[in-house]
XYZ file of C-alpha atoms in Angstrom:
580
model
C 161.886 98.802 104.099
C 162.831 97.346 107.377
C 158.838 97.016 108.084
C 157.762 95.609 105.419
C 160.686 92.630 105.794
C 159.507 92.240 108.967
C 155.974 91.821 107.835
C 156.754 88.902 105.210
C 158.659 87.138 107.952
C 155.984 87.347 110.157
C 153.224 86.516 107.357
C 155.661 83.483 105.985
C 157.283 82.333 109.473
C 155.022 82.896 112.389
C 153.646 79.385 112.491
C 157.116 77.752 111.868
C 157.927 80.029 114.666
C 155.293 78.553 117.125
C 155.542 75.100 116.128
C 159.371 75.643 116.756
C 158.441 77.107 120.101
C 155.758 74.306 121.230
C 158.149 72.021 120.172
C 161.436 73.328 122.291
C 159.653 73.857 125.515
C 157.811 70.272 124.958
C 161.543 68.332 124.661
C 163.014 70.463 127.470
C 159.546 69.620 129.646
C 160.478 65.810 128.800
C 163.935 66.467 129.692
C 163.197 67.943 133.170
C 161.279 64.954 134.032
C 162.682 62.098 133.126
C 165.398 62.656 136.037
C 161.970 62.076 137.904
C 161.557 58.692 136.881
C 165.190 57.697 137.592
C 164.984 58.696 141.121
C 162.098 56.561 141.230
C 163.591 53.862 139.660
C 166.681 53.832 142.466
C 165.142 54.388 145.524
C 161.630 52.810 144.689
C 162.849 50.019 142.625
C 166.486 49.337 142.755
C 166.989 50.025 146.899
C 163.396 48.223 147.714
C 163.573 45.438 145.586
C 160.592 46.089 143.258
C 161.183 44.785 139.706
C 157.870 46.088 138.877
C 158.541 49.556 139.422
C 161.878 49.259 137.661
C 160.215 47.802 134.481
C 156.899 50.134 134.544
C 159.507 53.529 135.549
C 161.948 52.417 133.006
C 159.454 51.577 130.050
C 157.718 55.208 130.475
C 161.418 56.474 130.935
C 162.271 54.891 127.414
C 159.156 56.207 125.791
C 159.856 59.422 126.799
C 162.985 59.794 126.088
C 162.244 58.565 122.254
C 159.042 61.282 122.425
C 161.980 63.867 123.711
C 164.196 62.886 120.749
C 161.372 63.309 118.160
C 160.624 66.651 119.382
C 164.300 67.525 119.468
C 164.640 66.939 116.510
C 161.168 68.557 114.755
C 162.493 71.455 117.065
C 165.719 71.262 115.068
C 164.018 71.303 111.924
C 161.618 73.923 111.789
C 164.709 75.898 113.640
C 166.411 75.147 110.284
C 163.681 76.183 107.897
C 162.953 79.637 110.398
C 166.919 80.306 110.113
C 167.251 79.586 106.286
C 164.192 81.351 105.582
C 165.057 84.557 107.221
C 168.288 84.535 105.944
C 166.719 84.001 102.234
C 164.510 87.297 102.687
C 167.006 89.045 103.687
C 169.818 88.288 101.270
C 166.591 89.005 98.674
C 165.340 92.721 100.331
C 169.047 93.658 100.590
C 169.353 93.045 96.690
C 166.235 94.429 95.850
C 166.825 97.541 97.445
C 170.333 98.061 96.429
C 168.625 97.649 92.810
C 167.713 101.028 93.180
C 170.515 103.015 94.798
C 171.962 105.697 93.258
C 175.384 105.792 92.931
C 176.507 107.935 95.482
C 174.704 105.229 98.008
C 176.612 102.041 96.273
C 180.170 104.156 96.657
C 179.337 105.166 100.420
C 179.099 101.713 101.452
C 181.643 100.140 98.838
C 180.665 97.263 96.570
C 182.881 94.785 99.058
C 181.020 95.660 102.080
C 177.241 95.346 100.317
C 178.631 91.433 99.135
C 179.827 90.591 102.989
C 176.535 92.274 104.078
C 174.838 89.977 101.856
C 177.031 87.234 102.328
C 178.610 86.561 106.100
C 176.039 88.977 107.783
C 172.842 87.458 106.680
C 174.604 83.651 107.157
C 175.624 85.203 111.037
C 172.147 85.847 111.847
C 170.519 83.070 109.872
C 172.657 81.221 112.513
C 171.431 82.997 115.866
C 168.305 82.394 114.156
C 168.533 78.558 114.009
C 170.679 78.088 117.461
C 169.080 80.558 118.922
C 165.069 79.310 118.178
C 166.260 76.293 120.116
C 168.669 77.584 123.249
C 166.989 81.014 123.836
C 163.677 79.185 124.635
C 165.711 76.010 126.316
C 167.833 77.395 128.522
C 165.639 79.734 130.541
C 163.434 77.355 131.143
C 165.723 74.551 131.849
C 167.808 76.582 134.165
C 164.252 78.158 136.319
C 162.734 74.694 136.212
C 165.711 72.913 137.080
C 166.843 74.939 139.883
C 163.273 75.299 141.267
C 163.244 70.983 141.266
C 166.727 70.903 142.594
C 166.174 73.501 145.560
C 162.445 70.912 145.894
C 165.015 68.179 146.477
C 167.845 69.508 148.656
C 167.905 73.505 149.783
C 171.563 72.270 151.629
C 172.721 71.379 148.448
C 170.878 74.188 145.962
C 172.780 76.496 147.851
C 175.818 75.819 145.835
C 174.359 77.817 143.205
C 173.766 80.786 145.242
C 177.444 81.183 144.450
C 178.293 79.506 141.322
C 175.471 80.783 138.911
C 176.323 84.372 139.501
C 180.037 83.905 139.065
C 179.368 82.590 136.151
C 177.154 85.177 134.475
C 179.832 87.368 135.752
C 182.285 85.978 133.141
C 179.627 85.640 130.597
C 179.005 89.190 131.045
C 182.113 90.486 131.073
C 183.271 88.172 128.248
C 180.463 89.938 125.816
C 181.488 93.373 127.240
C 184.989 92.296 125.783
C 183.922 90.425 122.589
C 180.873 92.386 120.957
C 183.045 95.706 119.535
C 185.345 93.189 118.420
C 182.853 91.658 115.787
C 181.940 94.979 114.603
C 185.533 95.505 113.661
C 185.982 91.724 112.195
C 182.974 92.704 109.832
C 184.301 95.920 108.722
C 187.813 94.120 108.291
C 185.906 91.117 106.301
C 184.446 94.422 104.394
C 188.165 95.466 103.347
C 189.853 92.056 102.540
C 186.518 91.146 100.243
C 187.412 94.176 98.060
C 190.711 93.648 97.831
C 189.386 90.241 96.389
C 186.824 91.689 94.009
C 189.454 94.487 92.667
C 191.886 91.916 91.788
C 189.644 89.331 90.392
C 187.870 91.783 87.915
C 191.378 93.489 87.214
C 193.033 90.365 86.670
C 194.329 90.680 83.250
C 195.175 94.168 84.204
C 197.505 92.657 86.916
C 199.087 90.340 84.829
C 199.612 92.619 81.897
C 202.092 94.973 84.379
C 203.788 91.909 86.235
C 201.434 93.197 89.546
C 200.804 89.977 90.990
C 203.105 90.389 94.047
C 202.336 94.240 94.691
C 198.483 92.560 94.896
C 199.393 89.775 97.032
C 201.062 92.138 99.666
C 198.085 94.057 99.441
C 196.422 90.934 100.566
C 198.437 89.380 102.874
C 198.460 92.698 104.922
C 194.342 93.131 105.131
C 194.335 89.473 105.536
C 197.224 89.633 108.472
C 194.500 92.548 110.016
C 191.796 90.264 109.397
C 193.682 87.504 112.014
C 194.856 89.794 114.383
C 191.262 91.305 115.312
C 189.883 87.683 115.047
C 192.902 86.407 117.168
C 192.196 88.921 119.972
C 188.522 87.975 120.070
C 189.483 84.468 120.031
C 192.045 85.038 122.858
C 189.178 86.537 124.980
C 186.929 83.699 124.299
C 189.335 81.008 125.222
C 190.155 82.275 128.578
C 186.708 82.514 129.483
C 185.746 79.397 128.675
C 188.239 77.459 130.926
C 186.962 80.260 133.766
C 183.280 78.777 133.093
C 184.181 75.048 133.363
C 186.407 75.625 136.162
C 183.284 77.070 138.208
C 181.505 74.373 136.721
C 183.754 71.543 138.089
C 184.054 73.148 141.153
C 180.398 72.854 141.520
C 179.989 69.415 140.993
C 182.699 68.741 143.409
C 180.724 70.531 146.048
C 177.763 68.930 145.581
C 179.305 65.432 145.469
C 180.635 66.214 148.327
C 177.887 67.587 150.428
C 175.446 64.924 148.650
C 177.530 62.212 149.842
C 177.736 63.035 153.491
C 173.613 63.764 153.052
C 173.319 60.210 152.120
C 175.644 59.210 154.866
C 173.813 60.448 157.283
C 170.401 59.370 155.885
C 169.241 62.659 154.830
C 168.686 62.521 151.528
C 168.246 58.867 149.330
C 170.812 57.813 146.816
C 167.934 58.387 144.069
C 167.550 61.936 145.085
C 170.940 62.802 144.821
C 171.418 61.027 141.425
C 168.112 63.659 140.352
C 170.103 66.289 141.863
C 173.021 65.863 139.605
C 171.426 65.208 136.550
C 169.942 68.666 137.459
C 173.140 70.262 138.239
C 174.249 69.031 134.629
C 171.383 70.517 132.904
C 171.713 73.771 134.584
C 175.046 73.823 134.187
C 175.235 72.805 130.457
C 172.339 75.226 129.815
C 174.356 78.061 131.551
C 177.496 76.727 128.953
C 174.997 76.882 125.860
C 173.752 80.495 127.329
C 177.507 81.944 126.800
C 178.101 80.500 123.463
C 174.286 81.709 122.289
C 175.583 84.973 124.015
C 178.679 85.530 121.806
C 176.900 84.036 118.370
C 174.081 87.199 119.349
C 176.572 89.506 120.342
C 178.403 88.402 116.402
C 174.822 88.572 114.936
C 174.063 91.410 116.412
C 176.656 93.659 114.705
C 175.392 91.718 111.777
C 172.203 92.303 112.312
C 173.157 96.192 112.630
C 175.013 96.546 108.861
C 172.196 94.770 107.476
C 169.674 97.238 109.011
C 171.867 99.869 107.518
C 171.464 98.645 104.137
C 167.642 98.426 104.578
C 167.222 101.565 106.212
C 168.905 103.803 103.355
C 166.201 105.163 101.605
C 165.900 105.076 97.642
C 165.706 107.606 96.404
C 163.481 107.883 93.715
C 160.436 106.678 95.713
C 158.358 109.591 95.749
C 159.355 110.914 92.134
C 158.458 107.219 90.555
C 154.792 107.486 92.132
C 154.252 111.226 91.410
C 156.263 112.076 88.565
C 155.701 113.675 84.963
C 156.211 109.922 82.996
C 156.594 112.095 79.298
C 159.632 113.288 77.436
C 159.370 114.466 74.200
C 162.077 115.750 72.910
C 166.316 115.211 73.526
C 167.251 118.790 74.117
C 168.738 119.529 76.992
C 170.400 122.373 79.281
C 172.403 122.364 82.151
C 171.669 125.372 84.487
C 174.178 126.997 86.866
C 174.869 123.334 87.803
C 177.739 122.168 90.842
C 177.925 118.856 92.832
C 180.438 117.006 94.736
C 180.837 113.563 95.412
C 180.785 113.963 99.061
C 178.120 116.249 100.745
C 180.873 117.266 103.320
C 183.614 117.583 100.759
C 185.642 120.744 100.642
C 185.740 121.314 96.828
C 182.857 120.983 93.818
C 183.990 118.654 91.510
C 181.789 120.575 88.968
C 181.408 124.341 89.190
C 178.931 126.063 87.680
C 178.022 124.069 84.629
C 175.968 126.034 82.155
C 174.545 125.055 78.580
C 171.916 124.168 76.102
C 171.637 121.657 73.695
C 169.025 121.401 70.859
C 167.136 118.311 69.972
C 169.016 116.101 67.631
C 172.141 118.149 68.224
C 175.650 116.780 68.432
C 177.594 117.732 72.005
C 181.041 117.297 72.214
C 183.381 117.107 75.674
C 186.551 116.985 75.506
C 189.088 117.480 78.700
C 192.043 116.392 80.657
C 191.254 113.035 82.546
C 190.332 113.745 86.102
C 188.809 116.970 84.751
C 185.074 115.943 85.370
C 183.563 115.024 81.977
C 181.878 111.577 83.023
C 180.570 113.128 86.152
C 178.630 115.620 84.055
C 176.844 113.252 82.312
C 176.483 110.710 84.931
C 174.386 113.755 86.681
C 172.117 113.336 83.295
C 170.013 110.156 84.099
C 170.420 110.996 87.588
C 173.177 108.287 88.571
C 173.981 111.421 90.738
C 172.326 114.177 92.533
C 173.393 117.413 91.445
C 173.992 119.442 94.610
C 172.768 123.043 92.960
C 171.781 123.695 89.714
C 168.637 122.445 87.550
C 168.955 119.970 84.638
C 166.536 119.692 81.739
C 165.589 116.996 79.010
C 162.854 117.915 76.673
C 162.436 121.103 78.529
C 161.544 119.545 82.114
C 163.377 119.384 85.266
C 164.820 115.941 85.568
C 163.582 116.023 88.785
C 159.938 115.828 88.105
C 160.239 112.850 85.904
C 160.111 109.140 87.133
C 163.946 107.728 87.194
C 162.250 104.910 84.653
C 160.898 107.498 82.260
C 163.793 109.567 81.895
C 166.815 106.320 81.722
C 164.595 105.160 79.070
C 164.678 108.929 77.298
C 168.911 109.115 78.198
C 170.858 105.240 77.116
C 174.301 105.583 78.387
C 177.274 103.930 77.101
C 179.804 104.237 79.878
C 183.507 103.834 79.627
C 184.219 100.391 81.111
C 181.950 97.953 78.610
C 179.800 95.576 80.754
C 179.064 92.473 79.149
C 177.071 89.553 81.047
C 177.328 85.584 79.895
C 175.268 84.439 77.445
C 174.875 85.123 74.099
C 175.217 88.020 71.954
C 171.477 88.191 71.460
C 170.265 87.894 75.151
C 173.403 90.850 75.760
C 171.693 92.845 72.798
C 167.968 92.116 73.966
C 168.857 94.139 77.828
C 168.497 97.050 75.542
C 164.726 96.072 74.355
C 163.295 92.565 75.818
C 160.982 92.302 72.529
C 163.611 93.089 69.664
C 163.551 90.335 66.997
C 167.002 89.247 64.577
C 165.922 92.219 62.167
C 166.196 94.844 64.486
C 168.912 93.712 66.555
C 171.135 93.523 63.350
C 169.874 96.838 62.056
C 171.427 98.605 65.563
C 174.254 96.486 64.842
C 174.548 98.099 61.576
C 174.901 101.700 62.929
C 177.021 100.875 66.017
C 179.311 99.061 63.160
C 178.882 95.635 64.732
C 177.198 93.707 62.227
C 180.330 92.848 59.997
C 182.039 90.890 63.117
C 178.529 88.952 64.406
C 177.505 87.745 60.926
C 181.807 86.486 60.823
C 180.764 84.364 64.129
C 179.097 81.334 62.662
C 176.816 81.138 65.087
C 175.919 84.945 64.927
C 173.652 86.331 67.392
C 174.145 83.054 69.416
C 177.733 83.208 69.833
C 178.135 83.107 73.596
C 179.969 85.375 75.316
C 182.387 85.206 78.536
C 181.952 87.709 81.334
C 183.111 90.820 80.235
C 182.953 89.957 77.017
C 186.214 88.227 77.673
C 186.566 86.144 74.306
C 185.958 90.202 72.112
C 187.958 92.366 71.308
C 187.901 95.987 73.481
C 186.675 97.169 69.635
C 184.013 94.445 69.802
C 182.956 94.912 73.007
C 182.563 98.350 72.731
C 180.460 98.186 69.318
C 178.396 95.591 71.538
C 177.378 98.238 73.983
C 176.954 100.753 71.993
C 174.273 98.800 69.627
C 172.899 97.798 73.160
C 172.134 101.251 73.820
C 170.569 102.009 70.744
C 168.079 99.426 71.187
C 166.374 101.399 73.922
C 165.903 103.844 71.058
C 166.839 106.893 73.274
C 165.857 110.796 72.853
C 169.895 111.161 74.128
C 172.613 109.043 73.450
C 175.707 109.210 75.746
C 178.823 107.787 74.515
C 181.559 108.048 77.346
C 184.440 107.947 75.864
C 183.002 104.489 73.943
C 184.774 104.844 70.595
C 188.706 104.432 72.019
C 189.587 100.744 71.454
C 188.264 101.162 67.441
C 190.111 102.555 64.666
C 189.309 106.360 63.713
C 187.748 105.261 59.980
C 185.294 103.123 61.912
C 184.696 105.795 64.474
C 183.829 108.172 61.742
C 181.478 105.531 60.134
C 179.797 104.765 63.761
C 179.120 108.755 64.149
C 177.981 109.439 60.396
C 175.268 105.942 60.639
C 174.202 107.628 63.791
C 173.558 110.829 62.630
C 171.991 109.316 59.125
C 169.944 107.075 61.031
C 168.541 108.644 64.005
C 168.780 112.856 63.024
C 166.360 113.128 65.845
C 167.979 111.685 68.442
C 170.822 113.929 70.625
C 174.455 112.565 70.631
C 176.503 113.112 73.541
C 180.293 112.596 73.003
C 182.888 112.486 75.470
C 186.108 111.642 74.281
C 190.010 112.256 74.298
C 190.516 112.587 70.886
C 189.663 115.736 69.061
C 188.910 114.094 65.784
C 185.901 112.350 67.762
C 184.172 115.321 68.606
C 185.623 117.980 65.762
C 181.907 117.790 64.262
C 180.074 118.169 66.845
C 177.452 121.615 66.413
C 179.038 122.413 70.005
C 182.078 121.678 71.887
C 182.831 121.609 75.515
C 186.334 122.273 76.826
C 186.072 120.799 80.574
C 189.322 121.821 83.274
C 189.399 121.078 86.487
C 185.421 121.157 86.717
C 184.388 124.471 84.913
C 183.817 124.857 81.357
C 186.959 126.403 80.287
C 185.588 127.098 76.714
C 182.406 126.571 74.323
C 181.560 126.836 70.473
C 182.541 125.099 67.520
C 185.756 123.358 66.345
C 186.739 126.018 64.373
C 185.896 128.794 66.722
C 187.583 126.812 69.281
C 191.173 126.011 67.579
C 191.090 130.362 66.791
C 189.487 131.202 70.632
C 190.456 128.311 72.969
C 194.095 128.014 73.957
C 193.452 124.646 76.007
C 191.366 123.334 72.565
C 194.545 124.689 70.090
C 196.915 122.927 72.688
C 195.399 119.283 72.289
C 194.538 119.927 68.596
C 198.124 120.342 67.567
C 199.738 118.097 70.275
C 197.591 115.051 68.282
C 197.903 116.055 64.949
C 201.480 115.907 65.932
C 201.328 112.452 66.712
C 199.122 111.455 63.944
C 201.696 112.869 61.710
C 204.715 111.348 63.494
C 203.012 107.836 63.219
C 202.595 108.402 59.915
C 205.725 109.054 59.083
């Protein structure tokens, strides 16, 4: 991934690059020789009386100093459009390639830390980009040049920087020794306060709803207080360095005012020449200010640079199996085969063990189970949002693992617990399921999923526009929303994750019997925590702490399943009670 980036920069950018480049080292060319002419100017002109020399010096002085400008500032721009442009393909190949992590990748790097890589790290080194095109080509070639012109004018006086220029790369040096971990840690605590962000804004009605607001604002304030404290101490660093560099600096100029004036004193070297000299000695010196700060924005960039590369360098997955796998199902049977996996490769404990059984085309399969007990991690293993660690799986008799990730999500739809919703209307939320579905066939889904009673109520119908979330439904709605989604794809399996709990049991029952009206060929997959959801199901999986604790029917499971019995009469219990 990381070469092929590379090569669009270099196809897109290389002659923004160049003209950049010729454009830098023409302005700092300019630059070095315009303290020419003024020495000429002073001791040819001003000291010997010649007006014509001042005029002719100064007019080519003026021109060139416009011509320096002009290139300063094409340098500038094409800086710009290099930096911006960079920073745009990168922001796009992180995206793109995230598109297609599984998500075992998205939860190992945390859905905070992909937005700041994305976000702050691709802005840092857009910025070394666009400073950098400009001062890593300047100052090495304004410091060489300058000190090779200087030493041309005055070796007495060059010697100053014999002394100065490596005391001050000494503090530049140790200053990034100092600063560079630092910005590693300020991106990885930028990582943490940006999910502590995200969590809050999409849980806000959650927060509000138990009074959480100031349990979430501590949260906050403490990742926030981190957040200052590792910026302070890199800030601390940086701030006593920089009076260090300015003090040599001074110091410098001092010397050579001081040795320049008794060279002048004693006729050794012409007022002109000195002024050169010290328009020198601020252009090195500047340049060797510019050189720390580009220094520390690298150094920032760099660790930047690093998470990005991180990002790009985590391979998807499903490369190989997209280009060489079998691209048919035909059927929605399915078996699980002495399956196990864990979320963590180096975890000590399977969060399934040993899952084993068989499902029949068209078949109902019920899961039922404790919550923590492992039921949405079984199916999430189906369409291959995980890898299972041992074990095969099989839809339509073939190893999921020989069939493209495309052709077998399109085979399994999956109707997870927490409804996603996107902006926009009902009908472009409806049409994710199948791009080309017209009003007929949206409405028919609707039917089944027991949605089209509330869209026909909207009086706009399918153009009602939604919130995020689905915000402005009802959890009932929303839910009916993604389930009709779902069955747009026309699927050979159906999951429904626990996607029935926010509606009333009569139109639960009248969701399940459309469904199995409707599409008898298709497989139904139904995880839920009420029994009366999955009690006619042709099998039924009790799920504890992983394993399959027991298997069969609802009747063979209330006579042969003490786990089964347990839940069965605990909610007819209830039901009863709230009857009453």
């Amino acid at each position: 991934m990381i070469q092929r980036i590379s090569k669009t920069i270099r196809t897109k950018y290389t002659g923004v690059f160049f003209m950049s480049l010729f454009a830098t080292i023409a302005e700092t060319v300019l630059q070095l020789i315009i303290p020419l002419l003024m020495s000429n100017i002073i001791d040819l002109g001003i000291v010997s009386g010649n007006r014509q020399m001042i005029f002719q010096q100064g007019a080519l002085m003026i021109a060139l100093a416009l011509l320096s400008l002009g290139l300063g500032l094409a340098s500038a721009r094409f800086s710009a459009v290099l930096g911006n442009g960079v920073g745009t393909e990168l922001r796009d190949a992180q995206f793109r390639h995230i598109q297609h992590f599984s998500f075992a990748q998205i939860d190992r790097f945390s859905t905070g830390s992909l937005i700041t890589r994305m976000t702050s790290d691709v802005t840092a080194v857009q910025q070394a980009i666009t400073m950098g095109m400009r001062m890593l080509v300047r100052t090495p070639i304004m410091i060489i040049v300058a000190m090779f012109l200087a030493f041309s004018i005055s070796r007495e006086l060059s010697a100053v920087f014999f002394y100065s220029i490596p005391i001050l790369f000494a503090i530049i040096g140790v200053l990034l020794v100092l600063v560079a971990p630092r910005f590693t840690r300020l991106q990885k605590q930028i990582d943490k306060l940006n999910t502590a962000i995200q969590e809050n804004l999409s849980g806000i009605r959650v927060v509000k709803s138990f009074v959480r607001a100031d349990y979430e604002s501590e949260k906050f304030d403490e990742r926030n207080q981190k957040l200052w404290e590792v910026t302070e101490k890199a800030s601390a660093i940086m701030v006593i360095a920089m009076p260090l560099v300015q003090m040599v600096i001074f110091g410098s100029t001092i010397a050579i005012l001081w040795l320049g004036g008794h060279a002048v004193y004693r006729g050794a070297l012409p007022i002109g020449k000195l002024a050169t000299f010290l328009s020198y000695v601020n252009q090195i010196l500047f340049s060797v200010i510019m050189m720390s700060v580009m220094l520390i924005v690298v150094s920032r960039s760099a660790a930047s640079g690093k998470r990005i590369a991180e990002v790009l360098r985590e391979e998807e997955e499903f490369d190989e199996v997209q280009m060489h796998g079998d691209e048919v199902i035909s059927d929605g049977s399915l078996s699980f085969e002495e399956v196990s996996f864990r979320y963590h490769k180096d975890g000590h404990r399977n969060i399934l063990e040993d899952i084993s059984f068989r499902i029949h085309s068209g078949g109902t399969l019920g899961i039922i189970g404790r919550t923590g007990s492992g039921k949405s991690t079984l199916v999430q293993l189906i369409p291959r949002l995980y890898e299972v660690d041992t074990g095969t799986i099989r839809v339509g008799g073939k190893d999921i693992h020989s069939v493209s990730p495309v052709a077998l999500r399109d085979a399994v739809s999956m109707v997870l617990q927490k409804n996603t919703l996107f902006s926009g209307t009902i009908r472009e939320n409806l049409q994710w399921g199948n791009e080309k579905a017209d009003d007929a066939t949206l409405m028919r889904a609707a039917e089944m999923a027991g949605a089209a009673e509330f869209i026909r109520r909207f009086s706009e119908g399918l153009d009602t526009m939604l919130e995020q979330d689905g915000r402005n439904l009802s959890g009932g709605q929303r839910q009916r929303l993604t389930i009709t989604r779902a069955l747009l794809t026309e699927p050979k399996i159906l999951i429904l994750d626990d996607s029935t709990s926010a509606v009333d049991m009569a139109t639960e029952r009248n969701i399940q019997e459309a469904l199995e009206t409707s599409l008898p060929g298709m497989t139904k997959i139904i995880i839920a925590q009420r029994i009366s959801s999955v009690q006619n199901a042709d099998k039924i999986l009790v799920i504890e702490e992983g394993k399959i604790a027991c298997e069969g029917t609802h009747e063979e499971l209330i006579k042969t399943c003490d786990i089964y019995e347990s839940i069965y009469r605990s909610q007819t219990w209830e039901e009863g009670a709230n009857v009453s």
